[in-house]
Coordinates of C-alpha atoms and ligand atoms in Angstrom, one line a residue:
X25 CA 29.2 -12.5 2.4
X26 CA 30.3 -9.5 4.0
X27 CA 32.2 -6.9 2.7
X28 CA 34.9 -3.9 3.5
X29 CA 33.1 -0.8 3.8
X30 CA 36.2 0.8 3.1
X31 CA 37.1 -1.1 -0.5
X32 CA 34.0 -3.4 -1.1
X33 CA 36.1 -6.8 -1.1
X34 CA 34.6 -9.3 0.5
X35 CA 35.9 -10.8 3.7
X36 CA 35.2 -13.3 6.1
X37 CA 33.7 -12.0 8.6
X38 CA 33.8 -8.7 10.4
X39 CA 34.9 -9.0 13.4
X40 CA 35.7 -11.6 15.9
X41 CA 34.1 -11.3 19.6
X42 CA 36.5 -12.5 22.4
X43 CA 33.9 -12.7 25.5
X44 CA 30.5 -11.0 25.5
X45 CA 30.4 -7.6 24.7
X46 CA 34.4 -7.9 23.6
X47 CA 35.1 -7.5 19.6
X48 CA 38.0 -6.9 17.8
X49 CA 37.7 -5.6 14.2
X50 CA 38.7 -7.6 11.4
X51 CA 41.3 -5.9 9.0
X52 CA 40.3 -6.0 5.6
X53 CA 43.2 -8.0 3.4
X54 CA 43.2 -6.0 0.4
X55 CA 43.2 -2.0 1.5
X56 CA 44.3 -3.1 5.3
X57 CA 41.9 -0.4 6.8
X58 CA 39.1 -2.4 9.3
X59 CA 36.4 -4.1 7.4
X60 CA 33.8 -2.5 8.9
X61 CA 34.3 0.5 12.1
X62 CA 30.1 1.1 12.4
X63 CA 30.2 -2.5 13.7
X64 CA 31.2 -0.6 16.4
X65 CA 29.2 2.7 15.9
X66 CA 25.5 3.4 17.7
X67 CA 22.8 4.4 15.2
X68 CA 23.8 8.2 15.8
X69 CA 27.2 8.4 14.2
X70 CA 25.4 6.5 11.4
X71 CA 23.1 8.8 10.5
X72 CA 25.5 11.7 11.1
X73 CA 27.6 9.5 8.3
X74 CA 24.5 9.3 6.1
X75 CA 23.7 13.4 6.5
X76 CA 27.4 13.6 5.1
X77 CA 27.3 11.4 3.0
X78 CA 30.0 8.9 3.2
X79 CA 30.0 5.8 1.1
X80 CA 31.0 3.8 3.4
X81 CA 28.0 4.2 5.7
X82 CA 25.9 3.0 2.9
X83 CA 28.2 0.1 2.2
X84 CA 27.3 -0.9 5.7
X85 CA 23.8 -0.6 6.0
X86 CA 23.4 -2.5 2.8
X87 CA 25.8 -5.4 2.8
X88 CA 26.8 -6.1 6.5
X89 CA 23.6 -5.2 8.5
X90 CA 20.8 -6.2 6.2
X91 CA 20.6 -10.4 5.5
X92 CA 21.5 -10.6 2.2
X93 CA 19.0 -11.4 -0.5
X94 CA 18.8 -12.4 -3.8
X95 CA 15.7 -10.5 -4.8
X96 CA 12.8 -8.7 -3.1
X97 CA 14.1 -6.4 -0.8
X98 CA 14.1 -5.8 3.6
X99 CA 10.5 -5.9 5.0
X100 CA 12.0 -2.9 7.3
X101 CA 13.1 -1.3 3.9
X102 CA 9.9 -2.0 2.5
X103 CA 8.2 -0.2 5.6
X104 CA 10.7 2.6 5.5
X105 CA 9.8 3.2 1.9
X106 CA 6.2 3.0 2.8
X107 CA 6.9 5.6 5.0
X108 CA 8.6 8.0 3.1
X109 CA 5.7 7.6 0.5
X110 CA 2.7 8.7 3.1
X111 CA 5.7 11.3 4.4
X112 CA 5.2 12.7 0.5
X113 CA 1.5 12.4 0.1
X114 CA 1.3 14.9 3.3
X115 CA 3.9 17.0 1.7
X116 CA 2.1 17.7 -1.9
X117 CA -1.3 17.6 0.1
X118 CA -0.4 20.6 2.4
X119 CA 1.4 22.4 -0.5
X120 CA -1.7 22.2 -2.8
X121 CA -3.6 23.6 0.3
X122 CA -0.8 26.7 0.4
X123 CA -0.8 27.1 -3.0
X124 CA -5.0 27.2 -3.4
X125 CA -5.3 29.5 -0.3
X126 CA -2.8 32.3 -1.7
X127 CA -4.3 32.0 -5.4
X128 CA -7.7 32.8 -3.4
X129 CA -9.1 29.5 -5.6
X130 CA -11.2 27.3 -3.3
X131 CA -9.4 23.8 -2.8
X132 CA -10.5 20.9 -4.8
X133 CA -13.9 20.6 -4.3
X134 CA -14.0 17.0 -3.1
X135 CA -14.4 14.5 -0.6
X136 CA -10.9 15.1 1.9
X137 CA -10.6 11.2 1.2
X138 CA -11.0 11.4 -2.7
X139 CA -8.3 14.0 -2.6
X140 CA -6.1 11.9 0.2
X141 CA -6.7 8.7 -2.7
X142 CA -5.6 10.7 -5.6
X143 CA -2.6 12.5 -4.0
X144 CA -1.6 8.6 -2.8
X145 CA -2.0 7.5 -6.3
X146 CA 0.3 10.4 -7.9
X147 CA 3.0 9.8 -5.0
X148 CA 3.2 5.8 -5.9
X149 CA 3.4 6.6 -9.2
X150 CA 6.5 9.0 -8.8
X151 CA 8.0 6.3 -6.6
X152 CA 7.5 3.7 -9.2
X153 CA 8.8 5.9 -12.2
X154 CA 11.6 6.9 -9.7
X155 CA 12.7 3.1 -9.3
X156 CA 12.1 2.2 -12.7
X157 CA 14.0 5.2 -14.0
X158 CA 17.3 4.8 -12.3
X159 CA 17.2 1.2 -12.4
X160 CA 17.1 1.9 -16.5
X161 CA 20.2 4.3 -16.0
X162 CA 21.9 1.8 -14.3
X163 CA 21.5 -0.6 -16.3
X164 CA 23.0 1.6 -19.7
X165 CA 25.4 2.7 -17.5
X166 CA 27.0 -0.6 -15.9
X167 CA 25.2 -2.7 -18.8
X168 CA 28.4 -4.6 -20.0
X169 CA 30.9 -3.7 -17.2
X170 CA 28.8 -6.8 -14.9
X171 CA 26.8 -9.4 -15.6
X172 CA 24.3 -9.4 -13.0
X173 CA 23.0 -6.2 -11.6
X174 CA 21.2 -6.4 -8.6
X175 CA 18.1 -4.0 -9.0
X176 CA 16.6 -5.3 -5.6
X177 CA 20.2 -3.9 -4.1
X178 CA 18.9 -0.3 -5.9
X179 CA 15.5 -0.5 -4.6
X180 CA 17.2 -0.8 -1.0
X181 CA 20.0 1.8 -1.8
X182 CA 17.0 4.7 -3.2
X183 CA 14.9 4.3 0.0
X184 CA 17.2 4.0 2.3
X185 CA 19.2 7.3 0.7
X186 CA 15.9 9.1 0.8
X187 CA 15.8 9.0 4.6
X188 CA 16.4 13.3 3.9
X189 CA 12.8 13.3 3.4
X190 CA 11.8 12.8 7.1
X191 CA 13.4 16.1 7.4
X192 CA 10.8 17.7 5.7
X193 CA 8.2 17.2 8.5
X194 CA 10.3 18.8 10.7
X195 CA 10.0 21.9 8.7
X196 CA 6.6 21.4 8.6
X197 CA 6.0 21.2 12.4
X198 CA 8.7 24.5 12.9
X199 CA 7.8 26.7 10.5
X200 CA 4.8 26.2 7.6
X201 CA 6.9 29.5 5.4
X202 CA 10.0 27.0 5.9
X203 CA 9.0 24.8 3.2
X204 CA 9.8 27.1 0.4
X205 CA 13.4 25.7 1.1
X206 CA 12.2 22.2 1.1
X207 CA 14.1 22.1 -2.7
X208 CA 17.4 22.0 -0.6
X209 CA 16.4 18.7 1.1
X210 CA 15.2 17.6 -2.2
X211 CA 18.4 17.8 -3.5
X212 CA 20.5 16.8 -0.2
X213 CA 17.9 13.2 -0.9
X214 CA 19.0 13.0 -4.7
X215 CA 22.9 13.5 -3.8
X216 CA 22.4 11.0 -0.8
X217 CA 20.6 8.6 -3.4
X218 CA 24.1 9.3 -6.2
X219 CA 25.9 8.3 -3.3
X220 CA 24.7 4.9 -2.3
X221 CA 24.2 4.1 -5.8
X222 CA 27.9 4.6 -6.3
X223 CA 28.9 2.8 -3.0
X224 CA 27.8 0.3 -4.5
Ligands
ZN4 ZN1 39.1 -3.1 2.2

């Protein structure tokens, strides 16, 4: 069902389309405000939303514009989180590199693919205990306050949330000495993540 972005009620539907290409909002009943404004929004203004972090955005993007699902998660999501995964492999790998070329210590002597494996298998890892983590602090958190949670709806929420991380190749393709501020994305992706979390 859909819901207000504004107050998370549900409501009936959105918005009501007149002719083609002519919609009117639908009010939401409870808080008044309309349902759901990015109906109306291009992508842009969306992810200017998400860079500052409204809740609404989130409640958007999770509820209204993905098809609702009772578990399992997006396979756009699923790619998106795929993404962000090889996004973080690159990161570590070109970091180790730095870090072995300053210390004057030769790099890992072994097969570039070995390394490419094992740096794959430490990033899944850390995306697993990630999930797993807050889906546990969640859980003692809201334990008795619902009785279902929806851990597929905090699978969507982290990736999506952790879009910041794209930003890091940016950085990486302006300015390799750049990276040493990469902490500040890290922690614009954790308070995007506390956000959606909580818009929910
Ligand atoms: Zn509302």
């Amino acid at each position: 069902m859909p819901t207000c972005v504004e107050c998370g009620a549900p409501v009936t539907n959105l918005y009501t389309e007149y002719s083609k290409g002519n919609i009117r909002l639908t009010p939401c009943e409870k808080c008044k405000k309309f349902a759901d404004k990015y109906v109306e929004h291009d992508f842009v203004i969306i992810f200017i939303d998400m860079l500052l972090h409204k809740p609404q955005v989130y409640r958007h993007l999770l509820f209204n514009r993905l098809e609702y699902r009772d578990h399992g998660i997006d396979p756009n999501v699923f790619k998106l989180g795929i993404l962000l995964i090889l996004f973080d492999v690159y990161i570590k790998w070109f970091r180790l590199e730095k870090y072995y070329t300053a210390s004057n210590i030769p790099f890992i002597e072994q097969p570039v693919f070995l390394q490419y494996l094992y740096i794959l298998f430490l990033c899944v890892i850390e995306f697993v205990v990630f999930q797993f983590g807050v889906r546990l602090a969640v859980s003692f958190y809201i334990g008795d306050k619902y009785a279902i949670i929806k851990y597929n709806y905090i699978a969507i929420a982290l990736i999506i949330s952790s879009f910041g991380k794209i930003l890091l190749i940016l950085m990486v393709i302006w300015d390799y000495n750049g990276l040493e501020y990469s902490w500040l994305i890290n922690i614009v992706v954790l308070t995007s993540n506390v956000e959606a979390l909580a818009g929910n």
